[in-house]
mmCIF file of C-alpha atoms in Angstrom:
data_model
loop_
_atom_site.group_PDB
_atom_site.id
_atom_site.type_symbol
_atom_site.label_atom_id
_atom_site.label_comp_id
_atom_site.label_asym_id
_atom_site.label_seq_id
_atom_site.Cartn_x
_atom_site.Cartn_y
_atom_site.Cartn_z
ATOM 1 C CA ASP A 1 72.962 -151.486 -11.729
ATOM 2 C CA ALA A 2 73.328 -149.586 -8.449
ATOM 3 C CA GLY A 3 73.767 -152.664 -6.309
ATOM 4 C CA VAL A 4 72.310 -153.119 -2.850
ATOM 5 C CA ILE A 5 72.146 -149.767 -1.068
ATOM 6 C CA GLN A 6 72.264 -149.500 2.700
ATOM 7 C CA SER A 7 71.919 -146.465 4.908
ATOM 8 C CA PRO A 8 73.326 -145.092 7.024
ATOM 9 C CA ARG A 9 76.920 -146.290 6.544
ATOM 10 C CA HIS A 10 77.743 -145.482 10.132
ATOM 11 C CA GLU A 11 75.519 -144.969 13.155
ATOM 12 C CA VAL A 12 76.600 -144.013 16.648
ATOM 13 C CA THR A 13 73.936 -143.697 19.293
ATOM 14 C CA GLU A 14 73.393 -144.050 22.975
ATOM 15 C CA MET A 15 72.040 -147.098 24.695
ATOM 16 C CA GLY A 16 68.267 -147.135 24.851
ATOM 17 C CA GLN A 17 67.745 -145.243 21.622
ATOM 18 C CA GLU A 18 65.838 -146.638 18.668
ATOM 19 C CA VAL A 19 67.962 -147.512 15.643
ATOM 20 C CA THR A 20 66.622 -148.010 12.125
ATOM 21 C CA LEU A 21 68.765 -149.468 9.357
ATOM 22 C CA ARG A 22 67.619 -149.268 5.772
ATOM 23 C CA CYS A 23 68.163 -151.354 2.686
ATOM 24 C CA LYS A 24 67.252 -151.030 -0.987
ATOM 25 C CA PRO A 25 67.747 -154.336 -2.804
ATOM 26 C CA ILE A 26 68.672 -154.727 -6.445
ATOM 27 C CA SER A 27 65.620 -154.211 -8.606
ATOM 28 C CA GLY A 28 64.024 -157.504 -9.600
ATOM 29 C CA HIS A 29 65.550 -159.514 -6.786
ATOM 30 C CA ASP A 30 62.991 -161.621 -4.932
ATOM 31 C CA TYR A 31 65.064 -162.459 -1.866
ATOM 32 C CA LEU A 32 66.379 -160.081 0.773
ATOM 33 C CA PHE A 33 68.621 -161.067 3.679
ATOM 34 C CA TRP A 34 69.754 -159.226 6.820
ATOM 35 C CA TYR A 35 73.063 -160.323 8.385
ATOM 36 C CA ARG A 36 75.050 -159.235 11.393
ATOM 37 C CA GLN A 37 78.834 -159.457 11.658
ATOM 38 C CA THR A 38 80.761 -159.309 14.916
ATOM 39 C CA MET A 39 84.321 -160.208 15.840
ATOM 40 C CA MET A 40 83.110 -162.894 18.219
ATOM 41 C CA ARG A 41 80.456 -164.612 16.094
ATOM 42 C CA GLY A 42 81.358 -163.695 12.534
ATOM 43 C CA LEU A 43 78.507 -163.422 10.017
ATOM 44 C CA GLU A 44 75.054 -164.542 11.105
ATOM 45 C CA LEU A 45 71.766 -164.554 9.251
ATOM 46 C CA LEU A 46 69.124 -162.585 11.120
ATOM 47 C CA ILE A 47 66.102 -162.819 8.823
ATOM 48 C CA TYR A 48 65.248 -163.216 5.165
ATOM 49 C CA PHE A 49 62.303 -162.270 2.977
ATOM 50 C CA ASN A 50 60.898 -163.754 -0.205
ATOM 51 C CA ASN A 51 58.668 -161.460 -2.248
ATOM 52 C CA ASN A 52 58.408 -159.091 0.755
ATOM 53 C CA VAL A 53 57.229 -161.858 3.101
ATOM 54 C CA PRO A 54 59.427 -162.839 6.070
ATOM 55 C CA ILE A 55 60.308 -166.503 5.684
ATOM 56 C CA ASP A 56 62.673 -167.234 8.542
ATOM 57 C CA ASP A 57 63.371 -164.914 11.468
ATOM 58 C CA SER A 58 64.903 -167.525 13.741
ATOM 59 C CA GLY A 59 68.198 -165.658 13.714
ATOM 60 C CA MET A 60 66.720 -162.483 15.213
ATOM 61 C CA PRO A 61 68.368 -162.330 18.616
ATOM 62 C CA GLU A 62 65.602 -160.797 20.698
ATOM 63 C CA ASP A 63 62.237 -159.111 20.556
ATOM 64 C CA ARG A 64 64.100 -155.817 20.484
ATOM 65 C CA PHE A 65 64.891 -156.592 16.849
ATOM 66 C CA SER A 66 62.268 -156.285 14.126
ATOM 67 C CA ALA A 67 62.424 -156.206 10.336
ATOM 68 C CA LYS A 68 59.932 -155.149 7.718
ATOM 69 C CA MET A 69 59.731 -155.128 3.959
ATOM 70 C CA PRO A 70 56.774 -152.949 2.972
ATOM 71 C CA ASN A 71 57.533 -153.220 -0.730
ATOM 72 C CA ALA A 72 59.958 -154.850 -3.148
ATOM 73 C CA SER A 73 62.397 -151.953 -3.059
ATOM 74 C CA PHE A 74 62.762 -151.242 0.647
ATOM 75 C CA SER A 75 63.431 -153.002 3.926
ATOM 76 C CA THR A 76 64.200 -151.849 7.456
ATOM 77 C CA LEU A 77 65.831 -153.460 10.458
ATOM 78 C CA LYS A 78 64.900 -151.797 13.718
ATOM 79 C CA ILE A 79 66.415 -152.190 17.164
ATOM 80 C CA GLN A 80 64.432 -150.779 20.063
ATOM 81 C CA PRO A 81 65.789 -150.210 22.648
ATOM 82 C CA SER A 82 69.393 -150.557 21.554
ATOM 83 C CA GLU A 83 72.100 -152.020 23.802
ATOM 84 C CA PRO A 84 75.915 -151.897 23.595
ATOM 85 C CA ARG A 85 76.031 -155.599 22.647
ATOM 86 C CA ASP A 86 74.132 -154.742 19.468
ATOM 87 C CA SER A 87 77.242 -152.996 18.178
ATOM 88 C CA ALA A 88 78.196 -154.740 14.931
ATOM 89 C CA VAL A 89 78.215 -154.355 11.178
ATOM 90 C CA TYR A 90 74.824 -155.099 9.675
ATOM 91 C CA PHE A 91 74.685 -156.248 6.063
ATOM 92 C CA CYS A 92 71.759 -156.453 3.710
ATOM 93 C CA ALA A 93 71.939 -158.766 0.689
ATOM 94 C CA SER A 94 69.616 -159.669 -2.131
ATOM 95 C CA SER A 95 69.410 -162.396 -4.752
ATOM 96 C CA ALA A 96 67.330 -162.917 -7.844
ATOM 97 C CA SER A 97 66.244 -166.384 -6.816
ATOM 98 C CA LEU A 98 67.601 -169.443 -5.118
ATOM 99 C CA GLY A 99 69.856 -171.869 -6.844
ATOM 100 C CA VAL A 100 73.496 -172.607 -7.340
ATOM 101 C CA ASN A 101 73.988 -169.976 -10.019
ATOM 102 C CA GLN A 102 72.324 -167.130 -8.165
ATOM 103 C CA PRO A 103 74.747 -165.423 -5.794
ATOM 104 C CA GLN A 104 73.780 -163.037 -3.043
ATOM 105 C CA HIS A 105 74.736 -159.406 -3.614
ATOM 106 C CA PHE A 106 75.771 -157.591 -0.469
ATOM 107 C CA GLY A 107 75.458 -153.950 0.440
ATOM 108 C CA ASP A 108 78.376 -152.069 1.972
ATOM 109 C CA GLY A 109 76.992 -152.562 5.464
ATOM 110 C CA THR A 110 76.029 -150.286 8.334
ATOM 111 C CA ARG A 111 78.576 -150.018 11.129
ATOM 112 C CA LEU A 112 76.546 -149.585 14.313
ATOM 113 C CA SER A 113 78.056 -148.453 17.594
ATOM 114 C CA ILE A 114 75.902 -148.320 20.706
ATOM 115 C CA LEU A 115 77.492 -146.353 23.526
ATOM 116 C CA LYS B 1 81.739 -177.532 17.153
ATOM 117 C CA ASN B 2 81.141 -175.132 14.277
ATOM 118 C CA GLU B 3 79.331 -176.601 11.298
ATOM 119 C CA VAL B 4 81.791 -174.810 9.003
ATOM 120 C CA GLU B 5 85.514 -174.839 9.701
ATOM 121 C CA GLN B 6 88.089 -172.879 7.723
ATOM 122 C CA SER B 7 91.854 -173.172 7.673
ATOM 123 C CA PRO B 8 94.145 -171.478 8.045
ATOM 124 C CA GLN B 9 92.745 -168.575 10.073
ATOM 125 C CA ASN B 10 95.544 -166.315 8.879
ATOM 126 C CA LEU B 11 97.826 -166.654 5.881
ATOM 127 C CA THR B 12 100.687 -164.419 4.795
ATOM 128 C CA ALA B 13 102.442 -165.068 1.496
ATOM 129 C CA GLN B 14 104.716 -163.411 -0.998
ATOM 130 C CA GLU B 15 103.368 -161.992 -4.218
ATOM 131 C CA GLY B 16 103.214 -164.675 -6.889
ATOM 132 C CA GLU B 17 102.699 -167.603 -4.559
ATOM 133 C CA PHE B 18 99.963 -170.193 -5.049
ATOM 134 C CA ILE B 19 97.366 -169.871 -2.272
ATOM 135 C CA THR B 20 95.036 -172.535 -0.903
ATOM 136 C CA ILE B 21 92.299 -171.918 1.642
ATOM 137 C CA ASN B 22 90.316 -174.853 2.975
ATOM 138 C CA CYS B 23 86.745 -175.256 4.175
ATOM 139 C CA SER B 24 85.246 -178.305 5.858
ATOM 140 C CA TYR B 25 81.661 -178.773 6.888
ATOM 141 C CA SER B 26 79.878 -181.377 8.961
ATOM 142 C CA VAL B 27 76.362 -181.518 7.565
ATOM 143 C CA GLY B 28 74.643 -182.151 4.267
ATOM 144 C CA ILE B 29 74.568 -179.079 2.082
ATOM 145 C CA SER B 30 72.850 -177.966 -1.103
ATOM 146 C CA ALA B 31 75.507 -175.409 -2.054
ATOM 147 C CA LEU B 32 78.722 -173.833 -0.856
ATOM 148 C CA HIS B 33 79.679 -170.178 -1.252
ATOM 149 C CA TRP B 34 83.036 -168.458 -1.228
ATOM 150 C CA LEU B 35 82.914 -164.772 -0.302
ATOM 151 C CA GLN B 36 85.594 -162.097 -0.263
ATOM 152 C CA GLN B 37 85.595 -159.260 2.254
ATOM 153 C CA HIS B 38 88.009 -156.414 1.593
ATOM 154 C CA PRO B 39 89.559 -154.245 4.307
ATOM 155 C CA GLY B 40 86.913 -151.611 3.642
ATOM 156 C CA GLY B 41 84.321 -154.137 4.725
ATOM 157 C CA GLY B 42 82.399 -154.813 1.526
ATOM 158 C CA ILE B 43 81.499 -158.433 0.754
ATOM 159 C CA VAL B 44 81.589 -159.906 -2.724
ATOM 160 C CA SER B 45 80.358 -163.337 -3.757
ATOM 161 C CA LEU B 46 83.132 -165.180 -5.582
ATOM 162 C CA PHE B 47 81.659 -168.604 -6.213
ATOM 163 C CA MET B 48 78.627 -170.743 -5.568
ATOM 164 C CA LEU B 49 79.076 -174.438 -6.212
ATOM 165 C CA SER B 50 77.466 -177.753 -5.445
ATOM 166 C CA SER B 51 79.884 -180.062 -7.234
ATOM 167 C CA GLY B 52 83.134 -180.163 -9.145
ATOM 168 C CA LYS B 53 85.138 -177.065 -9.867
ATOM 169 C CA LYS B 54 84.651 -173.461 -10.958
ATOM 170 C CA LYS B 55 87.242 -171.016 -12.253
ATOM 171 C CA HIS B 56 87.189 -167.244 -12.570
ATOM 172 C CA GLY B 57 90.387 -165.561 -13.622
ATOM 173 C CA ARG B 58 93.089 -166.519 -11.128
ATOM 174 C CA LEU B 59 90.611 -167.997 -8.679
ATOM 175 C CA ILE B 60 89.584 -171.643 -8.610
ATOM 176 C CA ALA B 61 87.077 -173.257 -6.259
ATOM 177 C CA THR B 62 86.635 -176.987 -5.833
ATOM 178 C CA ILE B 63 84.286 -179.068 -3.769
ATOM 179 C CA ASN B 64 84.234 -182.732 -2.765
ATOM 180 C CA ILE B 65 80.747 -183.556 -1.542
ATOM 181 C CA GLN B 66 81.679 -187.019 -0.253
ATOM 182 C CA GLU B 67 84.511 -185.625 1.864
ATOM 183 C CA LYS B 68 82.533 -182.494 2.838
ATOM 184 C CA HIS B 69 85.439 -180.299 1.836
ATOM 185 C CA SER B 70 86.056 -177.320 -0.428
ATOM 186 C CA SER B 71 89.173 -175.419 -1.402
ATOM 187 C CA LEU B 72 89.720 -171.952 -2.801
ATOM 188 C CA HIS B 73 92.914 -171.514 -4.801
ATOM 189 C CA ILE B 74 94.531 -168.306 -5.971
ATOM 190 C CA THR B 75 97.213 -168.549 -8.626
ATOM 191 C CA ALA B 76 99.901 -165.899 -9.071
ATOM 192 C CA SER B 77 98.739 -164.065 -5.942
ATOM 193 C CA HIS B 78 98.851 -160.265 -5.882
ATOM 194 C CA PRO B 79 98.683 -157.736 -3.030
ATOM 195 C CA ARG B 80 95.183 -156.768 -4.165
ATOM 196 C CA ASP B 81 94.086 -160.309 -3.238
ATOM 197 C CA SER B 82 94.638 -159.360 0.402
ATOM 198 C CA ALA B 83 91.257 -159.797 2.050
ATOM 199 C CA VAL B 84 89.245 -162.065 4.315
ATOM 200 C CA TYR B 85 87.864 -165.093 2.496
ATOM 201 C CA ILE B 86 84.708 -166.585 3.944
ATOM 202 C CA CYS B 87 83.210 -169.985 3.263
ATOM 203 C CA ALA B 88 79.449 -170.387 3.725
ATOM 204 C CA VAL B 89 77.180 -173.374 3.272
ATOM 205 C CA ALA B 90 73.509 -173.626 2.472
ATOM 206 C CA LEU B 91 72.285 -176.453 4.674
ATOM 207 C CA ARG B 92 70.281 -179.075 2.834
ATOM 208 C CA SER B 93 67.532 -179.062 5.443
ATOM 209 C CA PHE B 94 66.866 -175.414 4.747
ATOM 210 C CA GLY B 95 67.390 -175.357 1.026
ATOM 211 C CA ASN B 96 69.492 -172.662 -0.515
ATOM 212 C CA GLU B 97 68.129 -169.843 1.570
ATOM 213 C CA LYS B 98 69.916 -170.088 4.873
ATOM 214 C CA LEU B 99 73.674 -169.696 4.954
ATOM 215 C CA THR B 100 75.973 -170.773 7.784
ATOM 216 C CA PHE B 101 79.350 -169.040 7.699
ATOM 217 C CA GLY B 102 82.891 -170.006 8.559
ATOM 218 C CA THR B 103 84.983 -167.595 10.588
ATOM 219 C CA GLY B 104 87.043 -166.547 7.598
ATOM 220 C CA THR B 105 90.671 -166.710 6.497
ATOM 221 C CA ARG B 106 92.625 -163.470 6.558
ATOM 222 C CA LEU B 107 94.992 -163.435 3.590
ATOM 223 C CA THR B 108 97.854 -160.962 3.306
ATOM 224 C CA ILE B 109 99.974 -160.877 0.163
ATOM 225 C CA ILE B 110 103.290 -159.077 0.569
ATOM 226 C CA PRO B 111 104.772 -157.336 -2.499
#
């Protein structure tokens, strides 16, 4: 099992540029989550999908953020245009289903720096 | 006030000591998670529980639903246990999908 795969691991770009983060969940997992981690706010849920359908995007900070899941094996989180305050570590996680015995499996994260 | 409070924020102990990290929450929950984040940044799910106690190796997690409190214990601590431990709750109003996180406890075990 390859685990949740995120790319890139690190991204440095200038303010105003478009940023696309990618995630491949564990095969067979029905739920996919995008999180953001900052020193000030800790971990926050941005959006989650069930069977490729966005269920709750109330954590998406602004219209500059968008997420898609075109199929069961791929999701993207896009920021356009990026701003310095978007600098954070972005994690993708997946789980087989909901329930007390189904943990979320996290990717290694993408460390994003907006200059 | 945060819905999830962890204590202590930082903890330094000698190898072999018994470690306790606490998590309190203020709302009804359907489940509580304990996560471990290593210095490299990766996050691993340690436990999910909604009642009672779970044990995995040297780690034990307990939860008291009435008191809205959970503890994570580490027996015979080892330097490789050094990490940030994060408590997260699945709020009952949202089911098990939406997690709210504590700010984490940074644990350092000195050889």
